[in-house]
Coordinates of C-alpha atoms and ligand atoms in Angstrom, one line a residue:
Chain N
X1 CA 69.8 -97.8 62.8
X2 CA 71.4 -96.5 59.3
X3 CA 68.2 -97.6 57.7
X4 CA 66.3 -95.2 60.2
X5 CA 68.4 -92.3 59.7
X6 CA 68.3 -93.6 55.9
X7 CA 64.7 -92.5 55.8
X8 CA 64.9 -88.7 57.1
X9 CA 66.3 -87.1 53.5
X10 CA 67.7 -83.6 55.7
X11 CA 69.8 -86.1 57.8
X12 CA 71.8 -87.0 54.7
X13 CA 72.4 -83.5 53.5
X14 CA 75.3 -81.4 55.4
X15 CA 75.0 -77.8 56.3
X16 CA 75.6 -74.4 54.4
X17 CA 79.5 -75.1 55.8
X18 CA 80.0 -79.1 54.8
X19 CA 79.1 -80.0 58.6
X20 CA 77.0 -82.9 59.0
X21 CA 73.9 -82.1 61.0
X22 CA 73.1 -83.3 64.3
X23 CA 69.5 -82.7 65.1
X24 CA 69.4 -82.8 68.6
X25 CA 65.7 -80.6 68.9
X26 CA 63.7 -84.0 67.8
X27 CA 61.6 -82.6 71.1
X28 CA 60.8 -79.0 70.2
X29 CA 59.7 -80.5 66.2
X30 CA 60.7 -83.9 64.5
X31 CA 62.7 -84.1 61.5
X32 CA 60.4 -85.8 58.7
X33 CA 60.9 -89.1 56.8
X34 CA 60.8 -89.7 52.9
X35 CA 57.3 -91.1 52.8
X36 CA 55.8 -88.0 54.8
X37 CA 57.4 -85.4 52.4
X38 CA 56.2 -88.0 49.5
X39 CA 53.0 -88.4 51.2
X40 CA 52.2 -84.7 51.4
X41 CA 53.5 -83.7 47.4
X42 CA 51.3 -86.7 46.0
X43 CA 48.4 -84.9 47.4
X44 CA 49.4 -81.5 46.3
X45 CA 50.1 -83.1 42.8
X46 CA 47.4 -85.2 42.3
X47 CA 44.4 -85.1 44.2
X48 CA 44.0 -81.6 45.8
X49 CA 40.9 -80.4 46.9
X50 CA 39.1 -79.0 49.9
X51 CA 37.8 -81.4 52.3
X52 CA 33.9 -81.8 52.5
X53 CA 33.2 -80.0 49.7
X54 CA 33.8 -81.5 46.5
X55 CA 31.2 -84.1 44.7
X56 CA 34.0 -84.2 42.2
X57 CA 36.4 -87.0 41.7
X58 CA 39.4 -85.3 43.9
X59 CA 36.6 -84.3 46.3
X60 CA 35.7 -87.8 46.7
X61 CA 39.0 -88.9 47.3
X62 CA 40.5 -85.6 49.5
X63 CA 37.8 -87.2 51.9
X64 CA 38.8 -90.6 51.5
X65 CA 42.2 -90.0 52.5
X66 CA 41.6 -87.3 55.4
X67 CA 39.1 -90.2 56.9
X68 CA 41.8 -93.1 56.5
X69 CA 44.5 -90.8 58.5
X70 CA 42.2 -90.2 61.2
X71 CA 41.2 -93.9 61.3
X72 CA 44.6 -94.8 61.4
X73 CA 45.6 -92.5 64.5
X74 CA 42.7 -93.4 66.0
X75 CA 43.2 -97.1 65.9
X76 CA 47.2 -96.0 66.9
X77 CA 46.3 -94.4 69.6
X78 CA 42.8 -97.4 71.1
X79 CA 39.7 -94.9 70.1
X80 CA 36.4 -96.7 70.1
X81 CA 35.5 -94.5 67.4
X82 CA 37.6 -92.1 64.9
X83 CA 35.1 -89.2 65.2
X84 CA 36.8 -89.3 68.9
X85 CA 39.8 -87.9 66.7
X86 CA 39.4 -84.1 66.2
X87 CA 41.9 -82.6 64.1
X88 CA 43.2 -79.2 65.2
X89 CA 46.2 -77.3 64.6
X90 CA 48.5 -78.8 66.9
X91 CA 48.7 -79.6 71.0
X92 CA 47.7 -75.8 72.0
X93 CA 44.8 -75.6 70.3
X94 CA 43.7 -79.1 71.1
X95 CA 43.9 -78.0 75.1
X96 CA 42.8 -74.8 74.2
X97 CA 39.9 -76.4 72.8
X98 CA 39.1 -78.1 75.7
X99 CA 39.9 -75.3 78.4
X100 CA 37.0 -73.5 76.5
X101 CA 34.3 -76.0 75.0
X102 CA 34.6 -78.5 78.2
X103 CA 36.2 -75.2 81.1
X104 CA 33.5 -72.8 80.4
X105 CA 30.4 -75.0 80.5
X106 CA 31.7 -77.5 83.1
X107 CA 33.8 -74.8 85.7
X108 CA 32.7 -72.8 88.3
X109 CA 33.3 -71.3 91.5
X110 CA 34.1 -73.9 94.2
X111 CA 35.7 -76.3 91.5
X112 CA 39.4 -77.0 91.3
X113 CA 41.8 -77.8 88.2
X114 CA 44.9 -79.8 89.0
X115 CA 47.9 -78.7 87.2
X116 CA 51.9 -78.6 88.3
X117 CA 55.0 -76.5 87.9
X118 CA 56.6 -79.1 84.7
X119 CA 53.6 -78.2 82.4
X120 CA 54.3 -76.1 79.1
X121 CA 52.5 -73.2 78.5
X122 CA 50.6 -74.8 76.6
X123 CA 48.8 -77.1 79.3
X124 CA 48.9 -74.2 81.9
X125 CA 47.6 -70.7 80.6
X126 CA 44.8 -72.2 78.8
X127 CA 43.9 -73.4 82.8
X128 CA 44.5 -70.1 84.0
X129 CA 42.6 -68.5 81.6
X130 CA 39.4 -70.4 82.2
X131 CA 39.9 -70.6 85.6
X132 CA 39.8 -67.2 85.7
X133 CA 37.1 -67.0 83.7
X134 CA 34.7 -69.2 85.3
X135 CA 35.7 -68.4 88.8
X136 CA 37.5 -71.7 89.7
X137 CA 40.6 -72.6 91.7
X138 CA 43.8 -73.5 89.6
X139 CA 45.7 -76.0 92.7
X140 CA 49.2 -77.3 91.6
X141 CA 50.3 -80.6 92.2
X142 CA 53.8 -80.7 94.2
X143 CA 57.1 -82.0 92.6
X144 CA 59.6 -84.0 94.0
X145 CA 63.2 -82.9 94.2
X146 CA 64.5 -84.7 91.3
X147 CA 61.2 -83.3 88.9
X148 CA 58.7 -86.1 89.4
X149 CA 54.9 -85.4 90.4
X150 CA 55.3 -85.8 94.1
X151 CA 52.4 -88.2 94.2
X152 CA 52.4 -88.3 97.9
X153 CA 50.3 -85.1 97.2
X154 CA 47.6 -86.5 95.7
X155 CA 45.7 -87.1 98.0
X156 CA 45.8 -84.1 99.3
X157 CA 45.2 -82.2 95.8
X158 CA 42.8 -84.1 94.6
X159 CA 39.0 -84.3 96.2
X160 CA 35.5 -84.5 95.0
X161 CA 36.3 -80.0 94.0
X162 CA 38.3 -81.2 91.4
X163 CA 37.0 -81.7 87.8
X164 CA 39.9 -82.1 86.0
X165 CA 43.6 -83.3 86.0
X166 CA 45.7 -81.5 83.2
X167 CA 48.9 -83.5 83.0
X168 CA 51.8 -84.1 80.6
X169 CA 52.8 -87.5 79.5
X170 CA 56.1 -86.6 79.4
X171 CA 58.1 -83.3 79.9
X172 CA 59.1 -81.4 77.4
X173 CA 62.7 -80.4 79.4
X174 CA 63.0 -82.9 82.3
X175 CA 62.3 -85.7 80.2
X176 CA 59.9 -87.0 83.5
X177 CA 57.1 -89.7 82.0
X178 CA 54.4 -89.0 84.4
X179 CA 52.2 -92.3 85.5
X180 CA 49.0 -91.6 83.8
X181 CA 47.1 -94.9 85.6
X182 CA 48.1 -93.3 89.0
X183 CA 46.0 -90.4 88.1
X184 CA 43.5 -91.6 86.3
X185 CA 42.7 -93.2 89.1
X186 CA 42.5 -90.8 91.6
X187 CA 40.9 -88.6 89.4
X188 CA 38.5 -91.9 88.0
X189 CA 37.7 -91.6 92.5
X190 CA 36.7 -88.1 92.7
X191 CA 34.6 -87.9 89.2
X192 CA 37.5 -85.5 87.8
X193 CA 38.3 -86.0 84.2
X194 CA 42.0 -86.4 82.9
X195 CA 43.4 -84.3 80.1
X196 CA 46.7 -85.9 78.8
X197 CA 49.0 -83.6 77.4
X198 CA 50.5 -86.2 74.4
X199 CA 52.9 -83.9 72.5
X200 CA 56.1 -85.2 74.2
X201 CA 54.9 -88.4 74.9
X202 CA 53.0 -90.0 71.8
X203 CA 55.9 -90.0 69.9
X204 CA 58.1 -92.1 72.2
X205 CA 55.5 -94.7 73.5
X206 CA 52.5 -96.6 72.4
X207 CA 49.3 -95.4 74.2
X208 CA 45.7 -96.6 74.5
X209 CA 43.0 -94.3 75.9
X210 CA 41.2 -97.1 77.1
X211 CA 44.4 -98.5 79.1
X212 CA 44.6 -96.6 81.4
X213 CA 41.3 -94.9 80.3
X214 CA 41.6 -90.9 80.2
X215 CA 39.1 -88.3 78.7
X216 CA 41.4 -86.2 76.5
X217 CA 44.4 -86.7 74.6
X218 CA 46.2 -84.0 72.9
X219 CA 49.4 -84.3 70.4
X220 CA 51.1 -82.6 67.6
X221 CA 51.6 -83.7 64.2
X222 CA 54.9 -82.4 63.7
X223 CA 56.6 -83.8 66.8
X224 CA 55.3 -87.2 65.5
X225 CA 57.4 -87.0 62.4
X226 CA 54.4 -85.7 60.4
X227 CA 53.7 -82.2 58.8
X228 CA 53.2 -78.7 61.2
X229 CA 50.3 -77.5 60.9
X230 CA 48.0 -80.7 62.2
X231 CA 47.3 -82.1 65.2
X232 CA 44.6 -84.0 67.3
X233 CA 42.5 -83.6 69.8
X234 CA 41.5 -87.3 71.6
X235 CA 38.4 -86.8 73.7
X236 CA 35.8 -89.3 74.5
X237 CA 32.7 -89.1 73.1
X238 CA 30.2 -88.8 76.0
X239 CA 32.1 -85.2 77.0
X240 CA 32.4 -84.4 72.6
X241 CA 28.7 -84.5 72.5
X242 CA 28.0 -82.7 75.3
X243 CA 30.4 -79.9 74.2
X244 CA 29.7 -77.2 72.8
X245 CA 31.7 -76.1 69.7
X246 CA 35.0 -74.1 70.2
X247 CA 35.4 -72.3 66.9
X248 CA 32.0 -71.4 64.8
X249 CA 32.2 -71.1 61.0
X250 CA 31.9 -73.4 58.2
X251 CA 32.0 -77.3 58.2
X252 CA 30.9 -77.1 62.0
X253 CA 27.4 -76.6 61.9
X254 CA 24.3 -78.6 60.8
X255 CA 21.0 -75.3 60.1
X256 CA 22.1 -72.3 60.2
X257 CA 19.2 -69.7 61.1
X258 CA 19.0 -66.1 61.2
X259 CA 20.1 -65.6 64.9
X260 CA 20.8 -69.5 65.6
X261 CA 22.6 -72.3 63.9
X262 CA 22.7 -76.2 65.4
X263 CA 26.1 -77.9 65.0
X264 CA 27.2 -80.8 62.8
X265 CA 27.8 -84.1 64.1
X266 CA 31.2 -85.2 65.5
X267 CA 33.7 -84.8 64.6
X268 CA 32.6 -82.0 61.8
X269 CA 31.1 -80.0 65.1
X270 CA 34.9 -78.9 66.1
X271 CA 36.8 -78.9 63.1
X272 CA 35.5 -75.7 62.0
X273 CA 37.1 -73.9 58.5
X274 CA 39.3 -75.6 56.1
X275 CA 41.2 -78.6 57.5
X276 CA 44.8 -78.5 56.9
X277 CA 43.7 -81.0 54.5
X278 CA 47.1 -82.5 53.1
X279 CA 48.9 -82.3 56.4
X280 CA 46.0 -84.4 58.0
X281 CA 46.5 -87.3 55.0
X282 CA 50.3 -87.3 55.7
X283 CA 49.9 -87.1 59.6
X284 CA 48.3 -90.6 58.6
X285 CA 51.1 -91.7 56.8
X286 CA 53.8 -90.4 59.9
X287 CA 51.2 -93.0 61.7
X288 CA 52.1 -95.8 59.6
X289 CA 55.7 -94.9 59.4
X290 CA 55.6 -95.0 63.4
X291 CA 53.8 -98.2 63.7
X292 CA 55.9 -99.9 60.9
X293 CA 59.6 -98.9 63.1
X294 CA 57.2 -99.8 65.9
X295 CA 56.9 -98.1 69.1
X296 CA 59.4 -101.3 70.9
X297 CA 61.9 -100.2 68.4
X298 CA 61.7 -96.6 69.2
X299 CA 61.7 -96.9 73.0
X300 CA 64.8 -99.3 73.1
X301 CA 67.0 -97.0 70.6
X302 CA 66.3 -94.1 72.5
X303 CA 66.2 -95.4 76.1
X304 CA 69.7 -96.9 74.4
X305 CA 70.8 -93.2 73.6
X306 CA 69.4 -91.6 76.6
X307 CA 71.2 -93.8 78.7
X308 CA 74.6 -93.3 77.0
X309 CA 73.3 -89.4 76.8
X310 CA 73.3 -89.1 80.1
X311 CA 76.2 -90.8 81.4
X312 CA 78.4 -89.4 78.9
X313 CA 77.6 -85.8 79.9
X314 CA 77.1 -86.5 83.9
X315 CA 81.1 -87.0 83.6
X316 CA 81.8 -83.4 82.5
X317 CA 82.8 -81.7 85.5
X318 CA 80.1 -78.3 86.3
X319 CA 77.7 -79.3 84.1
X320 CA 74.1 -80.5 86.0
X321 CA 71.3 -82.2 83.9
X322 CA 68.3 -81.7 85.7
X323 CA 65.2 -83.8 86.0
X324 CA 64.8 -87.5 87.1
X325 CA 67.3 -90.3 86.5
X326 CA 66.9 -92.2 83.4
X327 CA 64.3 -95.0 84.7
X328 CA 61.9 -92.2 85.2
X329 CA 62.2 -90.4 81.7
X330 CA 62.2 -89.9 77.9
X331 CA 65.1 -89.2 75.6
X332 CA 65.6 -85.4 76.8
X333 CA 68.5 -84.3 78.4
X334 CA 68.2 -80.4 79.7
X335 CA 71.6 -79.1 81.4
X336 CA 73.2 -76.3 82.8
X337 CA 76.9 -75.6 82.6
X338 CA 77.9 -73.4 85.2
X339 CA 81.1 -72.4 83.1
X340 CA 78.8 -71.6 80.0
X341 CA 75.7 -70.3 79.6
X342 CA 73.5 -71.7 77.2
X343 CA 73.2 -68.9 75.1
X344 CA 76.4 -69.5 74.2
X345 CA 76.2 -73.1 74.1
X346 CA 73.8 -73.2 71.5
X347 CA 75.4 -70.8 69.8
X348 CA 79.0 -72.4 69.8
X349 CA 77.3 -75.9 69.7
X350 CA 75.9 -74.4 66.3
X351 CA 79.6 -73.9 64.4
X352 CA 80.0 -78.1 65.3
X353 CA 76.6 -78.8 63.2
X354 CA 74.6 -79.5 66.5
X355 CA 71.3 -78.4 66.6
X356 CA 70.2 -78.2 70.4
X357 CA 67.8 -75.7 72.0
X358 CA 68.4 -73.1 74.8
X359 CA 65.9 -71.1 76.4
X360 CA 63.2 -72.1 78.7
X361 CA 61.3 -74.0 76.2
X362 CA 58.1 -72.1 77.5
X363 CA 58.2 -74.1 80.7
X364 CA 58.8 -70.6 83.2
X365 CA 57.5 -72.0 86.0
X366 CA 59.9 -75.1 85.8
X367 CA 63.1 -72.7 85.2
X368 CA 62.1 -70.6 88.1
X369 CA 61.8 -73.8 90.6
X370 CA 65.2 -75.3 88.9
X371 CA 66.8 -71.6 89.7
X372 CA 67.7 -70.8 86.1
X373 CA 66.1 -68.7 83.7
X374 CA 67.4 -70.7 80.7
X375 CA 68.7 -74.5 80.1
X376 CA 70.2 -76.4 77.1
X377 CA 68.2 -79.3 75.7
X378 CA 69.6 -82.3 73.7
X379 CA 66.5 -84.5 72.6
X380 CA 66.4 -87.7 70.5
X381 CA 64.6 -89.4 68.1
X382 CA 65.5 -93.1 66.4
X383 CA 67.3 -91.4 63.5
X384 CA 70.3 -90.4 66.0
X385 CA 73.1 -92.2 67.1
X386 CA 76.2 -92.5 69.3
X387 CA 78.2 -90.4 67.2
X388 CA 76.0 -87.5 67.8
X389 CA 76.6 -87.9 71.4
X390 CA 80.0 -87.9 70.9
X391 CA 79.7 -84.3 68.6
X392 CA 77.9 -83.4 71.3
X393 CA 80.0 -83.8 74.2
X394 CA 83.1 -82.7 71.9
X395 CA 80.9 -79.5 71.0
X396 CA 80.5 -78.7 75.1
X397 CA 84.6 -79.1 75.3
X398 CA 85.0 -76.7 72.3
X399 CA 82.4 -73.7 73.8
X400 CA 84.2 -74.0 77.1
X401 CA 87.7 -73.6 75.0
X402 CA 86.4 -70.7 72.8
X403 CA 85.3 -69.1 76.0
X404 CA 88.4 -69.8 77.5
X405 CA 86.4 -71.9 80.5
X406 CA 88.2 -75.2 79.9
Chain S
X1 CA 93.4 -68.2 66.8
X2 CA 90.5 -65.7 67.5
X3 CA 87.2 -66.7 67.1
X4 CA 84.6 -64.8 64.6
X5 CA 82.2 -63.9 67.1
X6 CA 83.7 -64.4 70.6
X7 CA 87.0 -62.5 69.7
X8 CA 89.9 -60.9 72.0
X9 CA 88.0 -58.0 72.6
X10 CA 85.0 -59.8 73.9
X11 CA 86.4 -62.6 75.5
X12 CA 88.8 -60.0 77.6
X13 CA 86.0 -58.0 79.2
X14 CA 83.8 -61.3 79.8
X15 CA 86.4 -62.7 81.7
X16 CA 87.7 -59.5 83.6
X17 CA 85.3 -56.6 83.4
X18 CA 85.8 -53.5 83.4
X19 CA 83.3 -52.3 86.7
X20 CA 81.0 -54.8 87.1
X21 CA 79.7 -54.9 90.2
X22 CA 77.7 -52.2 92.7
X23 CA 78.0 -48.4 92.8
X24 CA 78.0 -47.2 96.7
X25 CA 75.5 -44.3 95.7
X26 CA 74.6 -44.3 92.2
X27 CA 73.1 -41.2 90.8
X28 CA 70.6 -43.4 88.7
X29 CA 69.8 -47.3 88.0
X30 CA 68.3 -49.2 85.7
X31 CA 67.9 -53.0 84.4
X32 CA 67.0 -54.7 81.3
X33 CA 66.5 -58.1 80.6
X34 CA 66.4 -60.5 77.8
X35 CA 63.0 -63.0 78.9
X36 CA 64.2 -65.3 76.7
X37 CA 67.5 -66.3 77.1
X38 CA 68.0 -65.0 80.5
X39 CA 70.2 -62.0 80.1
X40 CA 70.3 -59.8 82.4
X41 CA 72.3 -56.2 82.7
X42 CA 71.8 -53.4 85.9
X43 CA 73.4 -50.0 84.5
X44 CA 74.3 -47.7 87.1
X45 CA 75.7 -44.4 86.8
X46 CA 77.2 -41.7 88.6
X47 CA 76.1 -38.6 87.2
X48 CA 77.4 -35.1 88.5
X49 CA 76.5 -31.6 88.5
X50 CA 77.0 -30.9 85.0
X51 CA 75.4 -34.5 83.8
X52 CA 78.5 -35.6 83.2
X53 CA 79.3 -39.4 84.2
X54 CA 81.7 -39.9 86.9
X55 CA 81.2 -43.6 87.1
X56 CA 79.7 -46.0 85.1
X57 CA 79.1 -49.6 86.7
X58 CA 77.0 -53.1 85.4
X59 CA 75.9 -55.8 87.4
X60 CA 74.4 -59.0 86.0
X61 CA 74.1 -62.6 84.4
X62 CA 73.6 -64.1 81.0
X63 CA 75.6 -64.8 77.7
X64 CA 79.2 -63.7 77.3
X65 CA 77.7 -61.3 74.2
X66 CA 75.4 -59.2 76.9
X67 CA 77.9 -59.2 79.5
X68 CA 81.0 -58.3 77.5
X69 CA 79.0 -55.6 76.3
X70 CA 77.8 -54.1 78.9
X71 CA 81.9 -54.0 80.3
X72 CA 82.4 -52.4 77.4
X73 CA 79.9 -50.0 77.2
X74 CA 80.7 -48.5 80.7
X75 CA 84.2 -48.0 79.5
X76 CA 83.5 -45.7 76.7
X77 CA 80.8 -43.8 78.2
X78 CA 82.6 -42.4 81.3
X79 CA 83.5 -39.1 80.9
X80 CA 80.6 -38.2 78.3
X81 CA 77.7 -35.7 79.5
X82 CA 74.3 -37.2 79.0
X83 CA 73.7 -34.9 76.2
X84 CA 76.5 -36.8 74.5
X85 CA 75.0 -40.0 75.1
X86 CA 72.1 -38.8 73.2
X87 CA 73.5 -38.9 70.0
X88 CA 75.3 -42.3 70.7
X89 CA 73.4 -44.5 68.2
X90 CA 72.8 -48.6 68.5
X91 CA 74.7 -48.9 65.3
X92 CA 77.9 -46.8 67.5
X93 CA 77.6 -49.7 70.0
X94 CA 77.2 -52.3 67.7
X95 CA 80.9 -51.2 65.9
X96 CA 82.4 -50.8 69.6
X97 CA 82.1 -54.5 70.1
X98 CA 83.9 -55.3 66.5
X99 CA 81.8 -57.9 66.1
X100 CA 79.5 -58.9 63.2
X101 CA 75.9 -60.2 65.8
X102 CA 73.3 -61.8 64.0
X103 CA 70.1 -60.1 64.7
X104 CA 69.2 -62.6 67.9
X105 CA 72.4 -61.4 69.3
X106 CA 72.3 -58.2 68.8
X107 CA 69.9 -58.1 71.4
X108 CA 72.2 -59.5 73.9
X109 CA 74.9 -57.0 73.2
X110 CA 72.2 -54.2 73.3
X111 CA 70.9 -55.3 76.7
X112 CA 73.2 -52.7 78.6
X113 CA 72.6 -49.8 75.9
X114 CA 69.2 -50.0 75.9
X115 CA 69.6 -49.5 80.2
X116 CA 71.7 -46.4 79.2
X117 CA 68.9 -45.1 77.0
X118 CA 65.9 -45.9 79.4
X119 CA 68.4 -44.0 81.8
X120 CA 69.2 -40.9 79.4
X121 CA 65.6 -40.0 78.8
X122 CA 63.9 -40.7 82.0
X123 CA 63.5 -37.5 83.7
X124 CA 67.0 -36.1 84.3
X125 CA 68.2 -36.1 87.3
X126 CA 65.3 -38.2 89.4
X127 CA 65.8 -41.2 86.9
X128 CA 64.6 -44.2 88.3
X129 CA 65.9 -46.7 90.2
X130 CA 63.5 -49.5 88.4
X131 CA 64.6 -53.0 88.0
Ligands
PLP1 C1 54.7 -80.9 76.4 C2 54.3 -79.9 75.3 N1 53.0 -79.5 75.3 C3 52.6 -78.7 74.3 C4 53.4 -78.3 73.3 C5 52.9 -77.3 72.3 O1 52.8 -78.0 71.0 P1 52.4 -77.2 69.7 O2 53.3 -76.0 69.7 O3 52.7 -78.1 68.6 O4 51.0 -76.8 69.8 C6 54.7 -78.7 73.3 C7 55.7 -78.3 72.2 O5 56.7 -77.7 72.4 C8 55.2 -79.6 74.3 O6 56.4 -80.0 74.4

């Protein structure tokens, strides 16, 4: 595991104070690895250029190395083809993206999207907003107790109205991994399409699009150990070609006429502008960095710390970590402390070198159902260890001390 | 040893505040809250004849900045008239709480003076009961 950690260069370097960092916000954005940060100032340093543009040398290669990344996630994540592999700015424009391009064309009165309370804002307001737009129904999909898709439900949610299931592969604060093939098949029944919401859950597990087969795939760069600023939209090509483009301008279209312009083939027709050209060609390196630690390695070092995660703070008295148990989810533990709030937490969790998160994590609709308004998250990556756990659970000790609620 | 940011001061009013809790018949109500972390802080005041405040109570949830705050903030305005509230600045209640807050935090320990000022300036005497 040191030679993991090895690899992150912040992870070596303590804080302003001397305090080693623990970085437990791997869920919010990842920390990035040596050959990421390498990957994006060999670029900057000696091949620069704008993508698509250049019939110089750099311009040759720029559009080498932007193809190769997207070849490379799309044979990381089972894409027939890598013009299935859109890059946009990250997981909200990739649904946004959809909600508009595939919503407004495909939506209309009568038809239903399928949605629940665990999504992020990011995989719910883009549904609101073109459900509302195209006069169709926005129907939730129950949750169990414990913060599972209550998937005796289904078949009451889903029917030949629906057109399309909008579904995380794994929350962003309950940790839940949702099961994608129980879906797709429903929805694979009743001629709905299935929108996978990847930004939680392509960086813990390998996926194939083909296995179980869904329609669109959306994930962030940055939570994959790769750059901010790029991300991808998956979508299959029969529904890319039918689409019509989301954002117009340069590099989408094909003619451009005085009141008319046709659109560029894929996947030039929705990668309209300037690419973020560098962080698409390191994106591609965070790929190969993944797939050399390998996604086994990943899931047994974090199912490891999640387990010991969760048992270790389940046996601090007043403190409830909501969500599923740990056969049903990813390495995120959300808790409250009923002595602390997590304001605080964060806060005092701060002075101890702990980076956690409090808030809602723009998941409102999941606070209000869990009864809080905020939680504190802890989320790991393969680059933590026990000893972070154990800062941890000393850090919650110290806040209830300092707020004399030991 | 006192602690930089949750200090004596704080600490004392978090843990036993000075009125929080429900005015019978409060002259005039209102409540801010903080969407992102949750805070939450209901001023109430008891305003007489002369706009002077009889009473000053909170009610709420959230951080131990917001709440001590707001304990402390009913303390030292009881007694004033509400034109004496309108020259008590942010940067007044800031130095009550003796405290250096970071500019996130400030918000939580600003959560019960911004109440006051919604309260202040809202029509006079037919200030709203909003939440
Ligand atoms: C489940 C989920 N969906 C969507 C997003 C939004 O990702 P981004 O901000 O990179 O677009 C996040 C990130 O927090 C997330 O956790």
């Amino acid at each position: 595991m040191e030679t993991i950690r090895n690899d992150f260069p912040i992870l070596g370097q303590p804080l302003a104070d001397g305090t080693p960092l623990v970085y437990l916000d791997s869920a919010s954005s990842a920390q990035k690895p040596r050959v990421v940060i390498d990957a994006l100032s060999e670029c900057y340093e000696t091949y620069y250029a704008n993508a698509h543009r250049g019939v110089y040398q750099f311009g040759v290669k720029i559009d080498e190395a932007v193809e190769g990344a997207r070849e490379r996630i799309a044979r990381m994540i089972g894409a027939e083809r890598p013009e299935e592999v859109i890059f946009t700015s990250g997981t909200t424009m990739s649904i946004n993206l959809v909600a508009q391009a595939w919503g407004r064309s495909q939506l209309s009165e009568g038809d239903e999207v399928l949605v629940n309370e665990m999504e992020h804002h990011a995989n719910l307001v883009p549904w609101q907003q073109v459900t509302r737009q195209t006069g169709a129904t926005l129907r939730h999909l129950p949750l169990t107790e414990d913060g599972r898709l209550d998937l005796d439900c289904l078949d009451e949610c889903i029917g030949s109205q629906t057109r399309l299931v909008a579904v995380t592969g794994m929350s962003n604060v309950l940790g839940t991994i949702n099961p994608i093939e129980r879906l797709t098949e429903a929805a694979r029944a009743v001629g709905a399409v299935v929108l996978v919401d990847g930004a939680q859950s392509v960086p813990h597990a390998a996926v194939d699009v083909s296995n179980p087969q869904v329609d669109f795939l959306a994930f962030s760069g940055h939570k994959l150990y790769g750059p901010s600023g790029v991300g991808v939209l998956y979508g299959r090509r029969e529904w890319l070609e039918q689409m019509d483009p989301f954002l117009c301008g340069g590099n989408m279209i094909s003619e451009v006429g005085m009141t008319e312009s046709t659109w560029a083939e894929l996947p030039a027709k929705f990668e309209a502008g300037t690419l973020p050209v560098a962080q698409a060609i390191a994106l591609g390196t965070a790929v190969d960095y993944v797939n050399d630690v390998g996604f086994d390695e990943i899931g047994r070092i974090e199912q490891a710390l999640l387990a010991e995660a969760q048992q270790r703070l389940s046996e601090i008295p007043d403190l409830l970590i909501h969500g599923p148990s740990v056969e049903h989810k990813g390495a995120i533990v959300s808790f409250s402390d009923q002595r602390v709030h997590p304001h605080d937490m964060a806060e005092l969790l701060k002075r101890k070198g702990v980076a956690v998160r409090a808030g809602h994590h723009c998941t409102m609709l999941l606070h209000s159902r869990l009864g809080v308004v905020a939680t504190t998250r802890a989320s790991f990556a393969p680059y933590n260890d026990s000893s972070d756990i154990d800062v941890l659970v000393d850090g919650i000790k110290y806040a209830r001390k300092t707020l004399r609620r030991d | 040893m006192s602690d930089e940011l949750y200090d004596e001061l704080i600490l004392d009013h978090f843990e036993s505040p000075y009125h929080r809790g429900q005015l019978e018949s409060p002259s005039c109500t209102h409540t801010e809250r903080n969407p992102l972390c949750g805070d939450r802080v209901e001023l109430q005041l008891q305003v007489d004849s002369e706009r002077r405040i009889q009473q000053a109570y909170f009610d709420g949830e959230g951080c131990a900045i917001s709440q001590a705050a707001a304990s402390i903030l009913c303390e030292h305005i009881e007694g004033k008239t509400m034109e004496e509230i309108e020259g008590f600045g942010a940067s007044e209640m800031l130095d009550l709480l003796r405290v250096r807050l970071t500019a996130t935090r400030q918000r939580c320990g600003l959560l019960g003076f911004k109440a006051l000022k919604t309260l202040v300036y809202s029509d006079d005497d037919t200030a709203g009961t909003s939440s």
